[in-house]
CSV table of C-alpha atoms in Angstrom, one decimal:
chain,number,residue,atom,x,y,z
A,729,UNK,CA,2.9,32.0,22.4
A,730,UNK,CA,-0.6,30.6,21.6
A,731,UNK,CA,-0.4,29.8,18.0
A,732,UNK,CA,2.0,29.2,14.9
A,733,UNK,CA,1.0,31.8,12.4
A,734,UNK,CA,1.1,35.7,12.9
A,735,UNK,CA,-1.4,38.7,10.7
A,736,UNK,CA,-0.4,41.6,9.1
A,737,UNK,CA,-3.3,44.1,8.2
A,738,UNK,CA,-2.1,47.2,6.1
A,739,UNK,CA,-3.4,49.9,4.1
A,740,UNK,CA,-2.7,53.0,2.6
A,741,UNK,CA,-4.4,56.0,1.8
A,742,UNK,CA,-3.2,59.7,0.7
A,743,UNK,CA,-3.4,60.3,5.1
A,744,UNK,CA,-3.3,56.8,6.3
A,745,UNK,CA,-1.1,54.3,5.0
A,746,UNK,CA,1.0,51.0,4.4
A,747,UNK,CA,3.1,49.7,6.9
A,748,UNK,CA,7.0,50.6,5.8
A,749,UNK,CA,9.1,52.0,9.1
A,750,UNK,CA,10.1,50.0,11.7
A,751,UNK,CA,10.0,51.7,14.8
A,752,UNK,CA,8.9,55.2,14.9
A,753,UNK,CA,12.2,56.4,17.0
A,754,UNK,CA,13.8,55.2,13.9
A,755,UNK,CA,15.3,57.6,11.0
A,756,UNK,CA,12.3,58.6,8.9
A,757,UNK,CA,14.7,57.7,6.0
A,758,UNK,CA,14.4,54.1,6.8
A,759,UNK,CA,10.9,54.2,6.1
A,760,UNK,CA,11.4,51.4,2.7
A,761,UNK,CA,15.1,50.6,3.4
A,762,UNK,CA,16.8,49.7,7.0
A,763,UNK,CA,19.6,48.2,8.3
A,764,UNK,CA,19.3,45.0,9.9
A,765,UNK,CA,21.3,45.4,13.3
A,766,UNK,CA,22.4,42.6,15.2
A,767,UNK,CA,19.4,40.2,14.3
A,768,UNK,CA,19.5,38.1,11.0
A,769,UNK,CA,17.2,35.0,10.5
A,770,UNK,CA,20.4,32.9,9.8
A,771,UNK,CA,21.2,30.9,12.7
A,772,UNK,CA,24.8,31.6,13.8
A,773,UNK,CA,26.6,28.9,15.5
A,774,UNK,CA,30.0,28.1,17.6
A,775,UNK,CA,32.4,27.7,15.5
A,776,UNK,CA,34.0,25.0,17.9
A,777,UNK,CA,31.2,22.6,16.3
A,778,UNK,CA,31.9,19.6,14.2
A,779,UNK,CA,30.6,19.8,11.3
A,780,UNK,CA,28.2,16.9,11.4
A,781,UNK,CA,26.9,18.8,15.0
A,782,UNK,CA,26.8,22.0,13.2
A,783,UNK,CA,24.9,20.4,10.2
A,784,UNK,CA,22.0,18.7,12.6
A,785,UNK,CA,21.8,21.9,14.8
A,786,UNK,CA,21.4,24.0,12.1
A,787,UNK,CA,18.9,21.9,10.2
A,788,UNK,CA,17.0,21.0,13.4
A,789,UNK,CA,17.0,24.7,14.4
A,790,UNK,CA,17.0,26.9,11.0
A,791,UNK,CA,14.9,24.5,8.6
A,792,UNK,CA,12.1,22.4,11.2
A,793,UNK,CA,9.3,24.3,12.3
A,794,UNK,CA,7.1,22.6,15.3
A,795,UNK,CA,3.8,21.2,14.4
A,796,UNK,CA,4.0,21.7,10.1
A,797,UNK,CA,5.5,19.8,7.6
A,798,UNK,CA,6.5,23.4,6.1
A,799,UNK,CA,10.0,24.2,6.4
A,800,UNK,CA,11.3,27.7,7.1
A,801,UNK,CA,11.9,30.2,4.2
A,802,UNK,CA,15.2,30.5,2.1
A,803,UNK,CA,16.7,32.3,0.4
A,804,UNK,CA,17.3,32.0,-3.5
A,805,UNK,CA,18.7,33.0,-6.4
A,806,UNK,CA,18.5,36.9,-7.8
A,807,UNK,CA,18.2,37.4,-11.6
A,808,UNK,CA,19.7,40.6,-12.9
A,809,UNK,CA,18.0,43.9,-12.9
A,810,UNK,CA,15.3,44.6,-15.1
A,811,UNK,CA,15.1,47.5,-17.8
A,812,UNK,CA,13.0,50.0,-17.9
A,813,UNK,CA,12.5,52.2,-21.1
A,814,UNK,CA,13.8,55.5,-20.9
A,815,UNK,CA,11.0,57.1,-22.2
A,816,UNK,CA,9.4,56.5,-18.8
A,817,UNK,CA,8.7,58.2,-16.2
A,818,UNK,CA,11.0,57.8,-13.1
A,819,UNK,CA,10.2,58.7,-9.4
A,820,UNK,CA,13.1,60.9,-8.1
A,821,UNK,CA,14.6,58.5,-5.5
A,822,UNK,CA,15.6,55.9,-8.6
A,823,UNK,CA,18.3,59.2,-10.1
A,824,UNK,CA,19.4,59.4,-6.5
A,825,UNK,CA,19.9,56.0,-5.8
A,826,UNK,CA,19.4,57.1,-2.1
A,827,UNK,CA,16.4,56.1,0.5
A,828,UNK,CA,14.7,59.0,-0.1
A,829,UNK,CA,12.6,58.7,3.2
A,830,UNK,CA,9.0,59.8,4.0
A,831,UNK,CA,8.1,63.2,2.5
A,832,UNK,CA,7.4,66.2,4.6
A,833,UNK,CA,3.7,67.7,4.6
A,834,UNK,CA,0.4,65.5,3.9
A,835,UNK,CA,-0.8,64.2,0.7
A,836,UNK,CA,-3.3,66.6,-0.3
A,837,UNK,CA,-4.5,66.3,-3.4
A,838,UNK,CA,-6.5,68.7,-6.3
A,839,UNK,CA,-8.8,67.2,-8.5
A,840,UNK,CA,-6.1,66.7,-11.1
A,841,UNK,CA,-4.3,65.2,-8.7
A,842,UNK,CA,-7.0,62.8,-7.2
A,843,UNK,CA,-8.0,61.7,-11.1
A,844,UNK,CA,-4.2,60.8,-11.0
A,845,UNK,CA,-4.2,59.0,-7.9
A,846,UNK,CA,-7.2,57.2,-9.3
A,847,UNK,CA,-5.6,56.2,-12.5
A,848,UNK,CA,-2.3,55.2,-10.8
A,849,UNK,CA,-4.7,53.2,-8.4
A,850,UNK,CA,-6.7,51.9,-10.7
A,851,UNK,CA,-3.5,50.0,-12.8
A,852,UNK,CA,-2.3,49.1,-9.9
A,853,UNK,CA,-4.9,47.1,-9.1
A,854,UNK,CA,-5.4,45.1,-12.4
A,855,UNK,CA,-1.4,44.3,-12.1
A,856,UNK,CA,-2.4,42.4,-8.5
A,857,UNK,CA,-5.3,40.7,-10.1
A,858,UNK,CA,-3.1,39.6,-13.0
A,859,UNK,CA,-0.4,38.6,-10.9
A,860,UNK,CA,-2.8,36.7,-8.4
A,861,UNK,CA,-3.8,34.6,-11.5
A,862,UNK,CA,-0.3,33.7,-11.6
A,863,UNK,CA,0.1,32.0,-8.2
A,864,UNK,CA,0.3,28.2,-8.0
A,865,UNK,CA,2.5,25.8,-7.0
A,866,UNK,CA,5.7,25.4,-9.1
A,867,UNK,CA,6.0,28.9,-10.3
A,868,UNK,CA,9.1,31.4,-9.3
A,869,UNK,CA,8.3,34.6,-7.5
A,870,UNK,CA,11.2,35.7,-10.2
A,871,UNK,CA,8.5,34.9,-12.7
A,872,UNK,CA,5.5,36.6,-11.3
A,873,UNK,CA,7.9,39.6,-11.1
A,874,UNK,CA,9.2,39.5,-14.4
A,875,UNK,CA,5.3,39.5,-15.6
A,876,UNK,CA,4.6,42.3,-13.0
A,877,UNK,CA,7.3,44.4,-14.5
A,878,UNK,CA,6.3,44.0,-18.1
A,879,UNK,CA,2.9,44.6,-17.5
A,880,UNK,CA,4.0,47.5,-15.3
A,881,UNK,CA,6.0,49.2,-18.0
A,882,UNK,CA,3.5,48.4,-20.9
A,883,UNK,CA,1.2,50.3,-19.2
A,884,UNK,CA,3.6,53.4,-19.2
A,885,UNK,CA,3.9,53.2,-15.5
A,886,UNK,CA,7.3,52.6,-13.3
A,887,UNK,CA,7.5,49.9,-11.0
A,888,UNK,CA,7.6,51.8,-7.6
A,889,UNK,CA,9.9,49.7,-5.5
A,890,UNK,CA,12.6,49.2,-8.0
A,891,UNK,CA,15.2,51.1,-7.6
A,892,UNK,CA,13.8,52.0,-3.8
A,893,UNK,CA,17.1,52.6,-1.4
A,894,UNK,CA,18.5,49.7,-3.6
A,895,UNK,CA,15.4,47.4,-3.7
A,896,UNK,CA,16.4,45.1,-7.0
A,897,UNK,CA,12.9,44.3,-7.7
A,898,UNK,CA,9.4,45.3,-9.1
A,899,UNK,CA,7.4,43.8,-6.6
A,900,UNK,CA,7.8,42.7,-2.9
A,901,UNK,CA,6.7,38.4,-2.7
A,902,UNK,CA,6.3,37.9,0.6
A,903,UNK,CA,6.1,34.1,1.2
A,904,UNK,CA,4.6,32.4,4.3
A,905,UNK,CA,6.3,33.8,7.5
A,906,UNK,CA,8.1,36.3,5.2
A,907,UNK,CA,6.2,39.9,7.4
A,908,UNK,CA,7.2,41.7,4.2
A,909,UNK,CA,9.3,43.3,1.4
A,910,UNK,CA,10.2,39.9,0.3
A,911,UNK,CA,12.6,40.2,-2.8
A,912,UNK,CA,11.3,37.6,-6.3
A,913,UNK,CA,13.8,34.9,-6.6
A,914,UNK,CA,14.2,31.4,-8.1
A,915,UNK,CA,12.2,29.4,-4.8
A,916,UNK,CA,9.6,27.7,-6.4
A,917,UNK,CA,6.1,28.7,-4.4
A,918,UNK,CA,5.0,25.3,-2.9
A,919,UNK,CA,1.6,23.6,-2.5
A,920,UNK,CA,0.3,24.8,0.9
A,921,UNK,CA,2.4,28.1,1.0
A,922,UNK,CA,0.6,31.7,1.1
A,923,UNK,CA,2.1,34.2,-0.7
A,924,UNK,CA,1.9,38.4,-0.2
A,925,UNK,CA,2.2,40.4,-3.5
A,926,UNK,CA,2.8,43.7,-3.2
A,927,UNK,CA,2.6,45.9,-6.3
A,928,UNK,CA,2.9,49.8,-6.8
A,929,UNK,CA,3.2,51.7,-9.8
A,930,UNK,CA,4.3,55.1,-10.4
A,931,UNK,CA,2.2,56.9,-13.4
A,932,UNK,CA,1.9,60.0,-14.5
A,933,UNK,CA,3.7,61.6,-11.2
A,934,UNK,CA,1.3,59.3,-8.5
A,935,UNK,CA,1.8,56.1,-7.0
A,936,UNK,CA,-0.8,53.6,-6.4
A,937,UNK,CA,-0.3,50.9,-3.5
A,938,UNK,CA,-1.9,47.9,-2.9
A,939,UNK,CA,-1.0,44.0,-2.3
A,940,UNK,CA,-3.0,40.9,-1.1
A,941,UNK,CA,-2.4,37.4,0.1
A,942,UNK,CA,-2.4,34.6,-2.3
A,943,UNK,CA,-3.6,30.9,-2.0
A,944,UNK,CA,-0.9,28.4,-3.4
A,945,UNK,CA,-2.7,25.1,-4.1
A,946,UNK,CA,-4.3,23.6,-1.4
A,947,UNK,CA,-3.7,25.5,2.0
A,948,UNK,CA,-4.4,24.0,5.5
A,949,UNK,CA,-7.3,25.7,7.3
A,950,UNK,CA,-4.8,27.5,9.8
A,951,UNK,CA,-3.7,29.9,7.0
A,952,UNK,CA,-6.9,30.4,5.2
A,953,UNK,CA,-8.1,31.3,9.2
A,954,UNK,CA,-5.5,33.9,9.1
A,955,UNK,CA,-5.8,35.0,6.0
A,956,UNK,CA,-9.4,35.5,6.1
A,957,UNK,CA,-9.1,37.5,9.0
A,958,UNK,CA,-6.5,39.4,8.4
A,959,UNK,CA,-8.7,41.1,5.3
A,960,UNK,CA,-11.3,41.5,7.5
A,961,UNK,CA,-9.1,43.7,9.6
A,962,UNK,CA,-8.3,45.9,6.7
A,963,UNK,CA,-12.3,46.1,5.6
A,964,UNK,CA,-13.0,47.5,9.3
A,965,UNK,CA,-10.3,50.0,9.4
A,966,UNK,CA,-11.5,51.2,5.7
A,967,UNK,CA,-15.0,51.3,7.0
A,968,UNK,CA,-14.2,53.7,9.9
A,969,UNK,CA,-12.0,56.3,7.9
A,970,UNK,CA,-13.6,59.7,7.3
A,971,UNK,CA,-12.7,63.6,7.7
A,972,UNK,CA,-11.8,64.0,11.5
A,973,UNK,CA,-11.7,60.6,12.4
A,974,UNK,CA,-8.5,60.5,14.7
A,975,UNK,CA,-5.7,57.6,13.3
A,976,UNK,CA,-6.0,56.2,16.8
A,977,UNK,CA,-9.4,55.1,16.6
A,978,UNK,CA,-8.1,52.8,13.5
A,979,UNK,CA,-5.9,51.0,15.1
A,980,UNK,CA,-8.5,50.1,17.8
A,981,UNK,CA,-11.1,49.5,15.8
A,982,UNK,CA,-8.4,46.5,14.0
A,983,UNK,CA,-7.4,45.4,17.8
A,984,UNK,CA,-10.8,44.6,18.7
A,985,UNK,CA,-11.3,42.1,16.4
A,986,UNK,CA,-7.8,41.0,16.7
A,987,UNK,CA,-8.3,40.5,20.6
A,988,UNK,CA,-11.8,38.6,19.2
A,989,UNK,CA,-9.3,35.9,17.4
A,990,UNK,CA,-6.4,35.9,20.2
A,991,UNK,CA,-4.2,37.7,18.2
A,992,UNK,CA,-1.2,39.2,19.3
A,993,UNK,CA,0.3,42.5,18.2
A,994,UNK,CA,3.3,43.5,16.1
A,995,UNK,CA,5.1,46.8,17.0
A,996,UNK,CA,7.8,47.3,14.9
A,997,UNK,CA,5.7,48.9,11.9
A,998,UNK,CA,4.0,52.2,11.4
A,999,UNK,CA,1.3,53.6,8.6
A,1000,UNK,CA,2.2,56.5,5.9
A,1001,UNK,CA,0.3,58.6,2.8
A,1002,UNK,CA,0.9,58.4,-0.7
A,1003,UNK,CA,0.7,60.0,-3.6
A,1004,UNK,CA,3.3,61.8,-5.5
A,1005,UNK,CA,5.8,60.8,-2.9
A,1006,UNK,CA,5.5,56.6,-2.3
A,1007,UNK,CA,6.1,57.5,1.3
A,1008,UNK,CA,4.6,60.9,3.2
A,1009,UNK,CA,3.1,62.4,5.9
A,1010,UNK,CA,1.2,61.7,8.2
A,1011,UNK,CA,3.3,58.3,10.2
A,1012,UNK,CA,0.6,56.8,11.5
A,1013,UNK,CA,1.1,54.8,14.7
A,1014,UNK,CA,-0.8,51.6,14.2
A,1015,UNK,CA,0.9,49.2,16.3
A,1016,UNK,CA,-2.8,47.2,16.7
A,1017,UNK,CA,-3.1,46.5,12.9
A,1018,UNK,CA,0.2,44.6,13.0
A,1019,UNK,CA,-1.3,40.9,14.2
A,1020,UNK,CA,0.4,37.5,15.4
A,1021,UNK,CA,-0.6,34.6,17.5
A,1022,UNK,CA,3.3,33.6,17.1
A,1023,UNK,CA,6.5,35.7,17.7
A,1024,UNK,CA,5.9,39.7,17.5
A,1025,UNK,CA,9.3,40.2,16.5
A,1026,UNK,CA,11.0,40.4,12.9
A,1027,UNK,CA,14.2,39.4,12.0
A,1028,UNK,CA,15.6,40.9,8.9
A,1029,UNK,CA,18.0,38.7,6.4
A,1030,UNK,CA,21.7,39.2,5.2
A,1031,UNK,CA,20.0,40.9,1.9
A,1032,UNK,CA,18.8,44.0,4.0
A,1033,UNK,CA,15.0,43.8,2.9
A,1034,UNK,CA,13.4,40.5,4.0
A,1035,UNK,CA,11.6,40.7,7.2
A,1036,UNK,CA,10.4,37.1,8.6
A,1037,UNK,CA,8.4,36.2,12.1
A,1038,UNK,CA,11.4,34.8,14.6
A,1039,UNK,CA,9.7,31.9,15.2
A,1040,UNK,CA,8.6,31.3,10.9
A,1041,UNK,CA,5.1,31.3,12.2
A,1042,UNK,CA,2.7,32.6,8.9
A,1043,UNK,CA,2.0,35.9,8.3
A,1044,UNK,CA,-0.4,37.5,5.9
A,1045,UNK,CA,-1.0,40.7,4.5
A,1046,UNK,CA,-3.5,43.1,2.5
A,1047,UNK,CA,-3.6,47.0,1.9
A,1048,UNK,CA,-5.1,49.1,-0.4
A,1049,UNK,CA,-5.0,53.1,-1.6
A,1050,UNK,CA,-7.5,54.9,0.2
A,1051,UNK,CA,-8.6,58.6,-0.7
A,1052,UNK,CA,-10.4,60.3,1.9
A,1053,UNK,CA,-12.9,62.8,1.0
A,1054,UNK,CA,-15.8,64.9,2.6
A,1055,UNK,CA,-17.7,62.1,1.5
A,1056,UNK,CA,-15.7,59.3,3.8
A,1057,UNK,CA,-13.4,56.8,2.2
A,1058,UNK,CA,-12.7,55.8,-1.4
A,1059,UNK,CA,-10.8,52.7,-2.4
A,1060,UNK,CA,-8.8,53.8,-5.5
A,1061,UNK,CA,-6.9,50.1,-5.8
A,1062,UNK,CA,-10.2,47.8,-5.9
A,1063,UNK,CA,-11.0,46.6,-9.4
């Protein structure tokens, strides 16, 4: 272990994609949605404890982190689910109410479809800008999805993830050493933390996917290191894709400058397309985009969706929607 904050490049593309499944020997239908196993970031102790010992253990063990005044992530409060008008279009997995999975057969698209990916894209990205201008200390990641949501629907658009396998939200927070789908609740965001927003919208048929990594007041130069970095790692992979480019060469391209910062590698996610389905073919293998200079490993919480660094070292994320073309690669989620 050589540092206290881990990296999490991702990106997405109709062939190359955001980071969703776990471990590729894993179900494909676990893509979104998995169960957590035997590891929860809850810190289980004896039960022959007092309960003063238990209270210090815990505390010294659950809530102090080494070297920060930053204490490990919580869990809060849920608000109900929010509507959606029925005039709008659904994606089929919210009728189902089951993980749909990854879709079979890549996202190829027509021009009628790629002038849909590009409108979906495009809203998708001016829902992260707004909510970015929402991020500062004080403020509920239940509010910034609440705003997410209405400017989602008002748009005619679905909110992608709600509904997802069970996923009670409209957009994943992820919040310091939160690794991803982090569900909006009543924590305040603190001064210091860095916070992941990741939005997709379904319009028209077509989902766009994109999320970034949020300041929140004044952050120590550690995470804006990380953060910094960690978009630099998704610009390089962007700038490599093109027709025949083999997926493999992305991921190296992302370790090499992740070897250049003494990064460490995280395993447990892989890449997909999008499009009309938010998860298809191809699964792309891109254990070298997944960064850490802490722990590697993810431990998932008691609400089945909240995936945190064992250790609570940072972790930071960005992605965008890429369309690849004879031309080479077009961003469809920058503003």
């Amino acid at each position: 272990m050589v540092g206290i904050w881990s990296i999490q490049p991702r990106f997405i593309s109709s062939f190359l994609g955001d980071c969703r499944v776990i471990q590729p020997c894993h179900p494909l239908h676990q893509l979104f949605h998995y169960n957590p196993g035997n590891k929860h970031v809850t810190l289980q102790c004896s039960r022959t404890f007092s309960g003063l010992t238990d209270l210090l253990f815990n505390r010294r063990n659950v809530d102090e982190l080494p070297n920060t005044n930053r204490k490990r992530l919580r869990p809060g409060q849920i608000s109900p689910l929010r509507p959606v008008p029925e005039e709008i279009q659904r994606p089929p997995y919210v009728k189902s109410r089951k993980p749909p999975g990854i879709g079979s057969g890549s996202e190829v698209h027509d021009r009628n479809g790629i002038e849909k990916m590009r409108a979906s894209g495009r809203l998708a990205a001016e829902v992260l800008q707004y909510a970015g201008t929402l991020v500062k200390p004080g403020i509920m990641t239940d509010e910034i999805d609440q705003a997410v949501h209405q400017m989602i629907i008002d748009n005619g658009a679905y909110p992608s993830p709600l509904g997802y396998g069970g996923f009670p939200k409209s957009v994943c927070t992820s919040v310091n050493e939160c690794i991803c789908h982090g569900i909006p609740d009543s924590r305040p965001l603190e001064d210091g933390d860095i916070v992941n927003i990741d939005v997709t919208v379904y319009l028209n048929g077509y989902h766009g996917d994109t999320s970034a990594t949020f300041f929140v007041g004044n952050v120590d130069e550690e995470a804006k290191n990380l953060v910094q970095v960690t978009k630099e790692c998704l610009d390089k992979a962007i700038s490599i894709c093109a027709p025949g480019v083999e997926f493999n060469k992305i991921g190296k391209a992302i370790h090499d400058l992740a070897d250049k910062h003494r990064y460490g590698v995280v395993q447990q996610f892989v890449g997909h397309g999008v499009g009309r389905a938010f998860h298809s073919d191809p699964v792309i293998l891109h254990y070298k985009p997944m960064l850490t200079v802490g722990s590697i490993n993810g431990l998932i919480w008691d609400d089945d969706w909240t995936v945190v660094t064992e250790d609570g070292s940072l972790s930071a994320q960005f992605e965008h929607t890429i369309l690849i073309t004879k031309d080479g690669a077009e961003i469809l989620t920058q503003c």
